[in-house]
Amino acid sequence: MAEFNATPDFSGAFANAGALPSNVPCRLIETSREQWLRVAEALRAAEGMLLALWGHDERDGGQGFLVYASYLTAQGLLVARLCLRNGDERFPSLARLFPCAVRMERALHDLLGVASDQDDERGWLRHFGWPREFFPLRGENRLQTSFPPTPEPYPFVSVEGEGVHEIAVGPIHAGIIEPGHFRFSVVGEKVLRLEERLGYTHKGAAKRFQTLSLAAGHRLAARLCGDSSVAYAWAYCAALEALSATVVPPRALWLRALALEHERLANHLGDLGALGNDAGFAVGLTQFSRLKEDLLRLNQAALGARYLFNFVQPGGVECDLDPKWATDLPRFYSHLDTELEQMRSIYDEHAGLQDRFRGAGVLSTATARRLGALGLAARASAIPLDLRVDYAIAPYDRMRTKIVTQDAGDVAARVVVRFQECLEAMRLCQRLLEQLPSGDIHSAPRVAPSGALATGIIEGWRGPVMVALQAGPSQSIRHCHVHDPSWQNWPLLEYAILGNIVPDFPLINKSFNLAYSGQDG
Amino acid sequence: MFDVLTRILRTGICSEPLPRIETEQAANLQQRIWAVLGRALCIRQVDAGSCNGCELELHALNNPYYNLEGAGIKFVASPRHADLLLVTGPVSVNMEEALLRAYEAVPHPKLVVALGDCAACGGIFGESYATRGGVSRVLPVDRVVNGCPPAPPDILRAILEAAQGKRQALAAATAT
């Protein structure tokens, strides 16, 4: 792999870096502290985006702590690696260039005890369930360590002024929703500031991975974010397959894509109903929840489960598709297509709904770009970013996926993107079935060389899900980092809510529908 | 408006019958809940570190097929209004305090159902620096529903069974 010493220009960083196994074009670059920042500056200038930031304890290998950053670039995924030697526990913050780095750097400190030089020293994943000096990802610390809770304060940023008051919401919310805390500073009903506090569902996933074998890790990956289990499991398996040079049979890849599009469809259907409900239109909820249930039952019949937690397996998929579905599934899509068109017309023409949707929670293109918005949220703010097109892996390289974008960046735009992505997902499913290759659905995974590192990346329904996986001895997991696009997209909500009224928050929040557990890890 | 009404009419009623539980027909039980409580059985759900999978299946219970409210059971926003606490997740240490506070706020007799493999025993996450390894490590649990995630009929059956327990507990309280 390339060691950069004398090359001052990092605009060509991708081309000059060493290859890293992945399901997409991927390179690894070793950096010094200065180069760590220079690479980031060059990528910022070239409109690259910071995707994930994570770290690993390599002190037992004599290397110190390793800090990784992965970037989406025009050519592919670039991973930068910085080695902190001789007991060094600080690294240069990327937050000045990429604001989304703030929380990832805070989380990295909580887990590994290496700190960036940014100002915010509050814990992100560590609340008060384990001591400040316990860093779970350090080799000497064991997963099964239990601590009594010792409450400590968490200072929110306060807003001062005449008539300003705070509203604290969560971690338990009014409905059946994942836990998180929202601190609103308001005047009257108008929101002046929102500060999110997450991490409530942190389950020690990164440490848990280290106790599993490579062959079992996909089960945990699929259970980190229940609404995106196919994307997570596929990203994990893609990394493992790249690591072990396992060739997945085409039929299995086509079936994975079918499952991924069903997952996209199910989430969009659920959210379209919930968005109607949050705007006071209960018929929307009953109709869409009925359509979603139809799809889940179809999943059960055709793919073996309502939620496909176990469908994607290393080397292939869990079960084959019976030939009868080649005609039965398209019949369902055509039925759903008609229903969706009718519901879209109802949503479009309902004055009350449109009044709530339009102009609510606007995320401007400029803000979205500055904050590094990903996936659905980016596309609704006129940023055409979709890895199914940008880094088209098989079978998406043959699907001519249409990127759905909207310009307005408001709730209405995110609703339209969801409607259109439902239609596009069904078109993709049709094509997948038409082209479904024959043959095996599984190939035996090969041996992964100890110490080797690989990445896997899949465009889930929210945006790109990335897994970085390193093999340990005897087919164990040395380290595994899973990244959810919600890391980038949660801060967007803090901007989209500004100037809106508090009662519109549930609607605006739902239009993004970001992951709590996926982010908390 | 016409489109909306046409659509409602054309969809019709698609609710399915309630599942049978051990000793009696669920529909009969519903009447008995009503007789004892004089109102619906109220559930407060708490996500104590779930992956969101169990929550998705709880949403499904409110769809027209399972029609939970039609059975006289509803989800409420405040634990103070709840008869039953439905807990998902392995109990992340970051949610432990919130869960305990919600439990304290539920009036007696506090029924607790642990939903899903994680809530049952910690599931794939087990017990660690970040998780307590199941709801029973933190709260007394009346009933456990296994599954990852459990299917809606299984959840419905467990809630109905717990409701039956509630009826018996209330009857005992009235007798003494």
XYZ file of C-alpha atoms in Angstrom:
697
model
C 0.000 0.000 0.000
C 1.149 3.533 -0.742
C 2.975 5.489 1.930
C 2.706 9.203 1.217
C 5.699 11.194 2.290
C 6.697 13.685 -0.320
C 3.583 14.071 -2.429
C 1.992 17.382 -1.468
C -0.970 17.110 -3.815
C -3.697 14.818 -2.543
C -6.224 15.621 -5.234
C -5.073 12.406 -6.867
C -5.106 10.577 -3.533
C -7.448 7.909 -4.751
C -5.395 6.959 -7.795
C -2.181 6.826 -5.782
C -3.436 4.776 -2.849
C -3.207 1.017 -2.495
C -6.180 -1.173 -3.315
C -8.393 -2.402 -0.485
C -10.721 -5.376 -1.012
C -14.342 -4.214 -1.288
C -17.499 -4.643 -3.339
C -16.852 -1.175 -4.847
C -13.634 0.514 -6.041
C -11.778 1.114 -2.779
C -8.307 2.328 -1.793
C -6.388 2.595 1.467
C -3.949 5.408 2.178
C -1.577 5.506 5.156
C -1.202 9.031 6.482
C 0.890 10.980 8.935
C -0.905 13.515 11.188
C -0.395 16.300 8.640
C -1.417 14.126 5.743
C -4.542 13.041 7.628
C -5.741 16.645 7.354
C -4.320 17.291 3.906
C -6.159 14.316 2.448
C -9.353 15.608 4.025
C -8.762 19.120 2.653
C -8.105 17.814 -0.835
C -11.222 15.674 -0.751
C -13.345 18.533 0.595
C -12.098 20.674 -2.280
C -12.928 17.900 -4.745
C -16.456 17.548 -3.285
C -15.622 14.264 -1.625
C -17.667 13.355 1.452
C -16.635 11.967 4.807
C -18.589 8.759 5.287
C -17.331 7.045 8.430
C -14.743 7.507 11.152
C -13.662 4.737 13.464
C -10.721 3.307 15.310
C -9.073 0.159 16.515
C -6.593 -0.834 19.199
C -3.466 -2.250 17.535
C -1.134 -1.785 20.484
C -0.692 -5.528 20.786
C 0.600 -5.553 17.200
C 3.055 -2.809 18.162
C 1.290 -0.124 16.137
C -0.612 1.903 18.733
C -4.145 3.095 18.028
C -5.373 3.201 14.456
C -7.861 5.851 13.377
C -9.701 5.373 10.094
C -11.747 7.753 7.965
C -13.581 6.673 4.831
C -14.601 9.089 2.106
C -16.985 8.856 -0.801
C -15.098 10.161 -3.828
C -15.968 10.282 -7.505
C -13.715 7.278 -8.109
C -14.794 5.160 -5.189
C -14.364 4.719 -1.460
C -11.102 6.069 -0.044
C -10.018 4.916 3.405
C -7.389 6.980 5.218
C -5.537 5.419 8.126
C -3.642 7.278 10.826
C -1.481 5.413 13.303
C -1.063 6.968 16.754
C 2.212 5.664 18.136
C 4.009 5.773 21.478
C 0.999 6.243 23.693
C -0.336 9.133 21.587
C -4.084 9.439 22.189
C -4.917 12.562 20.183
C -5.532 13.071 16.482
C -6.410 16.081 14.298
C -10.147 16.690 14.086
C -11.859 16.539 10.704
C -14.830 18.532 11.997
C -13.637 21.844 10.574
C -13.808 20.328 7.085
C -16.641 17.863 7.622
C -19.086 18.899 10.381
C -20.514 15.368 10.553
C -17.191 14.287 12.074
C -18.048 15.907 15.426
C -20.276 13.134 16.754
C -18.218 10.354 15.200
C -15.110 11.711 16.927
C -16.965 11.953 20.234
C -18.143 8.361 19.822
C -14.617 7.222 18.957
C -13.349 8.769 22.169
C -16.054 7.022 24.188
C -15.154 3.636 22.732
C -11.379 3.769 22.217
C -10.130 6.652 24.351
C -8.479 8.538 21.520
C -9.598 12.152 21.291
C -9.634 14.646 18.468
C -8.720 18.261 19.085
C -12.306 19.504 18.656
C -14.002 21.531 21.412
C -16.933 19.285 22.296
C -15.683 16.892 24.956
C -19.065 15.571 26.056
C -19.668 11.858 25.744
C -21.862 10.718 22.863
C -22.332 6.975 23.283
C -21.208 6.936 26.926
C -23.883 8.463 29.127
C -23.222 7.260 32.644
C -23.527 3.495 32.372
C -19.804 2.875 32.475
C -16.909 4.893 33.932
C -15.205 7.670 32.037
C -11.887 5.851 32.092
C -13.296 2.561 30.736
C -12.767 2.385 26.970
C -14.493 -0.768 25.725
C -12.571 -1.154 22.464
C -9.210 -1.274 24.211
C -7.811 -4.781 24.114
C -7.417 -5.114 27.885
C -11.113 -4.436 28.524
C -13.617 -7.261 28.359
C -17.056 -7.148 26.805
C -18.716 -8.745 29.829
C -17.872 -6.048 32.330
C -20.706 -4.564 34.326
C -20.786 -1.232 36.114
C -23.353 0.371 38.375
C -24.783 3.571 36.865
C -23.291 6.772 38.266
C -25.401 9.720 37.056
C -23.593 12.760 35.784
C -24.933 15.918 34.132
C -25.024 16.521 30.391
C -24.809 20.231 29.619
C -27.000 21.145 26.652
C -26.182 24.349 24.810
C -28.649 26.900 26.147
C -30.313 29.761 24.331
C -30.898 32.935 26.317
C -33.259 35.788 25.665
C -36.612 37.187 26.660
C -39.370 34.573 26.521
C -37.026 31.715 25.549
C -37.728 28.434 27.240
C -36.705 24.820 26.814
C -38.774 21.749 26.025
C -37.154 18.427 26.857
C -38.468 15.394 24.988
C -37.379 11.811 25.504
C -35.609 9.462 25.681
C -39.019 7.724 25.848
C -41.319 9.276 23.260
C -45.094 9.296 23.070
C -45.468 6.612 20.411
C -43.818 3.326 19.559
C -40.533 4.899 18.549
C -36.892 4.325 19.315
C -35.432 6.325 22.216
C -33.514 9.580 21.911
C -33.582 12.980 23.573
C -34.525 16.241 21.887
C -33.933 19.561 23.603
C -35.862 22.402 21.991
C -35.233 26.053 22.750
C -38.392 27.891 21.779
C -40.090 31.254 21.794
C -43.817 30.698 21.848
C -44.203 27.792 19.446
C -41.273 28.682 17.248
C -38.124 26.568 17.461
C -34.940 28.608 17.903
C -32.666 25.645 18.404
C -32.810 21.888 18.582
C -30.116 19.797 20.155
C -30.235 16.046 19.803
C -28.791 13.627 22.297
C -28.572 10.028 21.107
C -26.716 6.912 22.169
C -29.521 5.485 24.325
C -29.626 2.221 22.398
C -25.865 1.651 22.339
C -25.372 -2.083 22.731
C -21.619 -2.448 22.408
C -21.854 -3.835 18.885
C -18.240 -3.102 17.872
C -16.933 -4.970 20.931
C -19.484 -7.765 20.483
C -18.273 -8.344 16.915
C -14.816 -9.135 18.292
C -16.228 -12.154 20.142
C -17.784 -13.634 16.986
C -16.388 -15.643 14.106
C -16.336 -14.120 10.622
C -18.989 -16.635 9.606
C -21.397 -15.448 12.337
C -20.941 -11.672 12.136
C -23.726 -11.132 9.591
C -26.277 -12.225 12.194
C -25.237 -9.364 14.456
C -24.971 -6.903 11.554
C -28.572 -7.699 10.545
C -29.725 -6.957 14.101
C -28.226 -3.511 14.501
C -30.980 -1.701 12.652
C -34.161 -3.720 12.231
C -35.611 -1.711 9.355
C -32.402 -2.044 7.304
C -31.347 -5.597 8.094
C -30.873 -6.594 4.444
C -28.629 -3.587 3.749
C -26.593 -4.213 6.901
C -26.218 -7.941 6.364
C -25.351 -7.454 2.697
C -22.733 -4.794 3.506
C -21.196 -7.147 6.083
C -21.246 -10.125 3.720
C -19.835 -7.991 0.884
C -16.896 -7.066 3.113
C -16.399 -10.683 4.176
C -16.626 -11.938 0.597
C -14.103 -9.306 -0.542
C -11.840 -10.296 2.331
C -11.925 -13.983 1.466
C -12.156 -13.606 -2.335
C -15.416 -15.541 -2.291
C -17.375 -15.334 -5.527
C -21.115 -15.108 -4.909
C -23.307 -16.831 -7.519
C -25.201 -14.295 -9.678
C -28.578 -15.697 -8.661
C -27.798 -14.943 -5.014
C -26.834 -11.342 -5.875
C -30.086 -10.853 -7.792
C -32.086 -12.232 -4.868
C -30.215 -9.980 -2.425
C -31.153 -6.993 -4.567
C -34.780 -8.165 -4.652
C -34.767 -8.355 -0.846
C -33.104 -4.939 -0.580
C -35.733 -3.343 -2.823
C -38.519 -5.012 -0.817
C -36.943 -3.504 2.301
C -36.888 -0.071 0.672
C -40.509 -0.497 -0.381
C -41.674 -1.668 3.060
C -40.063 1.293 4.820
C -41.385 3.842 2.353
C -44.902 2.410 2.621
C -44.769 2.516 6.408
C -43.450 6.072 6.466
C -45.897 7.398 3.873
C -48.707 6.202 6.122
C -47.100 7.630 9.254
C -46.539 10.974 7.500
C -50.221 11.149 6.625
C -51.099 10.316 10.222
C -48.742 12.955 11.642
C -50.531 15.507 9.503
C -53.908 14.391 10.865
C -54.888 12.119 7.966
C -55.545 8.749 9.607
C -56.837 7.176 6.383
C -53.302 7.434 5.036
C -52.003 5.361 7.948
C -54.618 2.620 7.652
C -54.258 2.362 3.886
C -50.467 2.324 3.814
C -50.135 0.041 6.834
C -52.443 -2.394 5.043
C -50.264 -2.248 1.908
C -47.125 -2.698 4.001
C -48.663 -5.741 5.715
C -49.466 -7.216 2.284
C -45.805 -6.820 1.345
C -44.570 -8.337 4.627
C -46.817 -11.361 4.152
C -45.496 -11.697 0.633
C -41.948 -11.606 2.049
C -42.915 -14.403 4.407
C -44.311 -16.523 1.582
C -41.668 -15.818 -1.064
C -38.472 -15.116 0.874
C -39.104 -16.967 4.131
C -39.683 -14.169 6.657
C -41.582 -10.912 7.137
C -38.400 -9.102 8.097
C -35.418 -10.581 6.295
C -32.986 -10.739 9.227
C -31.435 -14.011 8.104
C -31.848 -13.822 4.340
C -28.391 -12.575 3.357
C -25.741 -15.137 4.296
C -21.980 -15.162 3.674
C -21.555 -16.567 0.163
C -25.177 -16.206 -0.878
C -28.714 -16.166 0.436
C -30.704 -18.334 2.832
C -33.410 -19.666 0.522
C -34.281 -19.801 -3.157
C -37.259 -18.231 -4.849
C -39.867 -20.696 -6.041
C -40.451 -20.382 -9.826
C -44.118 -19.495 -9.272
C -43.070 -16.099 -7.882
C -41.735 -15.122 -11.302
C -45.378 -14.422 -12.177
C -46.952 -13.908 -8.738
C -44.597 -11.151 -7.607
C -45.098 -9.001 -10.731
C -48.854 -9.379 -10.257
C -48.477 -7.984 -6.748
C -46.289 -5.098 -7.963
C -48.820 -4.178 -10.590
C -51.596 -4.186 -7.965
C -49.471 -2.118 -5.580
C -48.578 0.257 -8.386
C -52.265 1.031 -8.968
C -52.915 1.495 -5.254
C -49.920 3.791 -4.900
C -51.011 5.946 -7.814
C -54.428 6.347 -6.208
C -52.940 7.198 -2.847
C -50.547 9.660 -4.456
C -53.440 11.402 -6.107
C -55.274 11.548 -2.757
C -52.193 12.933 -0.987
C -51.541 15.448 -3.795
C -55.068 16.776 -3.829
C -55.676 16.883 -0.089
C -55.423 20.547 0.841
C -54.892 19.852 4.555
C -52.022 17.455 3.912
C -50.303 19.676 1.392
C -50.663 22.626 3.735
C -48.718 20.721 6.376
C -46.184 19.147 3.990
C -45.168 22.125 1.884
C -42.616 24.483 3.300
C -42.240 22.409 6.486
C -38.736 21.393 7.558
C -36.863 22.849 4.607
C -33.325 21.578 4.172
C -31.611 23.768 1.594
C -29.246 22.219 -0.927
C -26.396 24.342 0.401
C -26.925 23.169 3.997
C -27.332 19.583 2.874
C -24.035 19.780 0.966
C -22.204 21.492 3.801
C -23.341 18.870 6.317
C -22.701 15.936 3.995
C -26.308 14.739 3.651
C -26.695 11.190 2.396
C -29.320 9.045 0.741
C -32.994 9.919 0.682
C -32.512 13.182 2.610
C -29.878 14.389 0.141
C -31.977 13.438 -2.885
C -34.971 15.421 -1.602
C -32.659 18.467 -1.404
C -31.577 18.226 -5.043
C -28.389 16.225 -4.475
C -28.339 13.258 -6.862
C -26.462 10.791 -4.690
C -27.323 7.101 -4.887
C -24.693 4.397 -4.660
C -26.893 2.062 -6.669
C -25.924 4.347 -9.568
C -22.684 5.980 -8.429
C -20.856 2.743 -7.542
C -23.192 0.346 -9.292
C -22.391 -3.147 -8.085
C -23.960 -6.273 -9.573
C -26.833 -6.497 -10.268
C -27.424 -2.721 -10.174
C -24.886 -2.249 -12.954
C -27.497 -3.694 -15.320
C -30.603 -2.058 -13.900
C -30.249 1.561 -15.062
C -31.579 2.707 -11.701
C -33.170 6.145 -11.885
C -32.048 8.550 -9.170
C -35.129 10.284 -7.801
C -34.525 13.880 -6.751
C -36.641 16.836 -5.676
C -35.570 20.451 -5.353
C -37.623 21.861 -2.485
C -35.989 20.013 0.435
C -39.198 20.183 2.508
C -41.448 17.447 3.916
C -43.423 17.488 0.647
C -40.219 16.798 -1.318
C -39.311 13.867 0.910
C -42.851 12.515 0.470
C -42.577 12.754 -3.329
C -39.152 11.073 -3.299
C -40.634 8.202 -1.287
C -43.577 7.772 -3.662
C -41.293 7.769 -6.681
C -38.733 5.475 -5.075
C -41.515 2.979 -4.369
C -42.372 2.939 -8.058
C -38.725 2.695 -9.046
C -38.117 -0.127 -6.536
C -40.968 -2.096 -8.080
C -39.610 -1.475 -11.588
C -36.231 -2.773 -10.390
C -37.873 -5.840 -8.834
C -39.616 -6.565 -12.131
C -36.319 -6.360 -14.003
C -34.550 -8.464 -11.394
C -37.151 -11.180 -11.809
C -37.044 -10.994 -15.606
C -33.258 -11.333 -15.593
C -32.984 -13.693 -12.603
C -30.032 -15.974 -13.436
C -30.331 -19.689 -12.839
C -27.858 -21.649 -10.747
C -26.756 -21.861 -7.151
C -27.828 -19.457 -4.433
C -24.821 -20.071 -2.260
C -21.112 -20.725 -2.565
C -18.940 -21.855 0.309
C -17.066 -18.888 1.804
C -13.296 -19.180 1.443
C -10.707 -18.599 4.120
C -9.969 -14.971 4.999
C -6.284 -14.215 5.610
C -5.638 -13.131 9.186
C -5.060 -9.389 9.518
C -6.634 -8.535 6.147
C -9.022 -5.580 5.986
C -11.962 -5.064 3.625
C -15.004 -2.838 3.226
C -18.530 -3.421 2.009
C -21.015 -0.717 1.112
C -24.685 -0.925 0.166
C -27.262 1.781 -0.554
C -29.973 0.985 1.984
C -33.313 2.763 2.026
C -31.935 5.636 4.134
C -28.599 5.852 2.343
C -25.220 4.122 2.260
C -24.479 1.513 4.926
C -20.784 0.707 5.246
C -18.974 -2.125 6.983
C -15.215 -2.242 7.568
C -14.114 -5.714 8.539
C -10.736 -7.051 9.602
C -10.044 -10.745 10.004
C -8.267 -12.089 13.058
C -6.574 -15.459 13.529
C -8.605 -18.666 12.964
C -11.416 -16.916 11.075
C -12.315 -14.634 13.953
C -13.263 -10.973 13.701
C -10.386 -8.675 14.649
C -12.485 -5.597 14.298
C -15.702 -4.612 12.590
C -17.143 -1.149 12.206
C -20.655 -0.556 10.888
C -21.693 2.880 9.679
C -25.268 4.098 9.289
C -26.089 7.153 7.115
C -28.001 8.570 10.086
C -24.669 9.777 11.493
C -24.677 12.308 8.667
C -28.400 12.903 8.578
C -29.325 13.451 12.242
C -27.631 16.878 12.297
C -29.691 17.845 9.212
C -32.821 17.660 11.323
C -31.404 20.272 13.715
C -31.275 22.660 10.763
C -34.491 21.623 9.036
C -36.530 22.355 12.186
C -35.240 25.931 12.645
C -38.025 28.487 12.448
C -40.709 25.782 12.331
C -43.220 25.295 15.115
C -42.880 22.563 17.739
C -46.072 20.713 16.662
C -44.517 20.195 13.210
C -41.521 18.402 14.692
C -43.009 14.878 14.606
C -43.923 15.361 10.959
C -40.507 16.733 9.980
C -38.744 14.058 12.027
C -40.781 11.311 10.381
C -40.060 12.664 6.905
C -36.386 11.821 7.563
C -37.097 8.793 9.793
C -33.517 8.314 10.928
C -32.081 5.344 12.764
C -31.402 5.415 16.485
C -30.135 1.884 17.013
C -28.267 1.894 13.684
C -26.424 5.013 14.761
C -25.888 4.047 18.393
C -24.333 0.677 17.526
C -62.993 13.796 -0.361
C -64.975 11.627 -2.756
C -61.783 9.716 -3.625
C -61.071 9.116 0.051
C -64.577 7.816 0.784
C -64.571 5.607 -2.299
C -61.283 4.173 -1.245
C -62.452 3.445 2.302
C -65.584 1.774 0.971
C -63.712 -0.247 -1.615
C -61.138 -1.436 0.952
C -63.915 -2.603 3.273
C -63.174 -4.228 6.619
C -60.109 -6.443 6.426
C -59.672 -7.209 10.140
C -58.952 -10.827 10.984
C -60.242 -12.814 13.975
C -58.177 -12.674 17.152
C -55.944 -15.660 17.895
C -57.189 -18.279 20.384
C -55.470 -18.272 23.734
C -55.041 -21.178 26.142
C -58.271 -21.245 28.045
C -60.790 -19.068 26.343
C -61.788 -17.394 23.171
C -60.083 -14.047 22.867
C -63.297 -12.271 21.955
C -64.822 -13.493 25.211
C -61.792 -12.266 27.101
C -62.241 -8.840 25.624
C -65.701 -8.623 27.216
C -64.288 -9.708 30.535
C -61.535 -7.085 30.389
C -64.278 -4.600 29.784
C -66.326 -5.970 32.687
C -63.419 -5.730 35.114
C -61.701 -2.579 33.939
C -64.638 -0.764 32.418
C -62.256 0.355 29.678
C -59.553 -0.774 27.299
C -56.362 -2.480 28.414
C -53.700 0.207 28.092
C -50.123 -0.543 27.110
C -47.068 1.641 27.369
C -44.265 0.375 25.137
C -40.662 1.102 26.100
C -37.788 0.527 23.704
C -34.896 -0.350 25.996
C -32.278 -0.693 23.294
C -34.104 -2.644 20.611
C -32.904 -2.657 16.983
C -36.358 -1.348 15.983
C -37.445 -4.720 14.587
C -39.859 -5.444 17.446
C -41.246 -1.901 17.135
C -42.028 -2.495 13.464
C -44.076 -5.559 14.368
C -45.851 -3.570 17.096
C -46.781 -0.995 14.469
C -48.228 -3.879 12.478
C -50.573 -4.731 15.367
C -52.268 -1.411 14.763
C -52.832 -2.099 11.067
C -56.342 -2.996 9.917
C -55.565 -6.729 9.698
C -54.666 -7.187 13.364
C -56.766 -4.254 14.557
C -55.515 -4.231 18.126
C -57.792 -1.407 19.222
C -60.734 -3.424 17.975
C -59.850 -5.965 20.687
C -60.104 -3.311 23.389
C -56.372 -2.878 23.745
C -54.510 0.320 23.027
C -51.082 1.877 23.233
C -50.914 4.959 25.418
C -48.386 7.770 25.635
C -47.960 7.922 29.416
C -46.959 5.046 31.694
C -49.347 6.585 34.243
C -52.218 5.566 31.971
C -50.876 2.064 31.414
C -51.842 -1.321 32.854
C -49.023 -3.081 31.087
C -45.436 -2.202 30.270
C -44.268 -3.798 27.018
C -40.473 -3.725 26.900
C -38.201 -4.471 23.936
C -34.409 -4.640 23.711
C -31.680 -6.170 25.912
C -31.931 -3.115 28.252
C -29.054 -0.919 27.225
C -27.407 0.645 30.258
C -28.186 4.035 28.727
C -31.920 3.230 28.869
C -31.963 1.545 32.257
C -32.884 4.593 34.298
C -35.622 5.695 31.874
C -37.080 2.186 31.947
C -37.096 2.080 35.750
C -38.769 5.485 35.912
C -41.430 4.379 33.453
C -42.022 1.250 35.538
C -42.391 3.296 38.719
C -44.986 5.454 37.003
C -47.199 2.500 36.021
C -50.013 1.935 38.532
C -50.414 -1.416 40.359
C -50.635 -4.241 39.508
C -47.788 -3.466 37.133
C -47.748 -6.014 34.356
C -44.544 -6.405 32.374
C -44.174 -8.230 29.064
C -40.654 -8.710 27.658
C -40.950 -8.718 23.894
C -38.418 -10.350 21.567
C -35.284 -12.423 22.081
C -33.233 -9.427 23.276
C -35.767 -8.521 25.966
C -36.112 -12.198 26.902
C -32.443 -12.933 27.519
C -30.259 -10.285 25.902
C -30.458 -12.041 22.528
C -27.414 -11.707 20.309
C -26.150 -8.790 22.428
C -26.145 -10.721 25.696
C -24.851 -9.046 28.815
C -22.048 -6.528 28.464
C -20.705 -3.168 29.569
C -23.523 -1.658 27.484
C -26.435 -4.069 28.039
C -28.026 -5.726 31.057
C -28.913 -8.938 29.235
C -32.711 -8.900 29.303
C -35.618 -7.170 31.030
C -35.813 -9.642 33.926
C -32.386 -8.426 35.084
C -33.961 -5.080 35.819
C -37.709 -5.604 36.375
C -40.062 -8.426 37.426
C -41.375 -9.893 34.159
C -44.819 -11.515 33.850
C -44.529 -12.876 30.352
C -41.892 -13.347 27.685
C -42.453 -13.400 23.935
C -39.601 -14.968 21.972
C -38.832 -14.228 18.352
C -36.517 -12.006 16.354
C -38.742 -10.198 15.798
C -41.861 -12.028 17.064
C -44.717 -12.182 14.545
C -47.760 -9.993 15.286
C -50.102 -12.919 16.166
C -47.580 -14.137 18.770
C -47.398 -10.671 20.293
C -51.166 -10.379 20.293
C -51.541 -13.758 21.992
C -49.048 -12.816 24.723
C -50.794 -9.513 25.355
C -54.144 -11.289 25.622
C -52.681 -13.837 28.018
C -51.134 -11.103 30.113
C -54.484 -9.336 30.106
C -56.043 -12.506 31.424
C -53.451 -12.466 34.204
C -54.411 -8.880 34.865
C -58.062 -9.849 35.183
C -57.184 -12.568 37.686
C -54.943 -10.220 39.648
C -57.710 -7.653 39.820
C -60.269 -10.270 40.822
C -57.947 -11.411 43.643
C -57.468 -7.825 44.764
C -61.248 -7.300 44.834
C -61.798 -10.531 46.831
C -59.384 -9.457 49.564
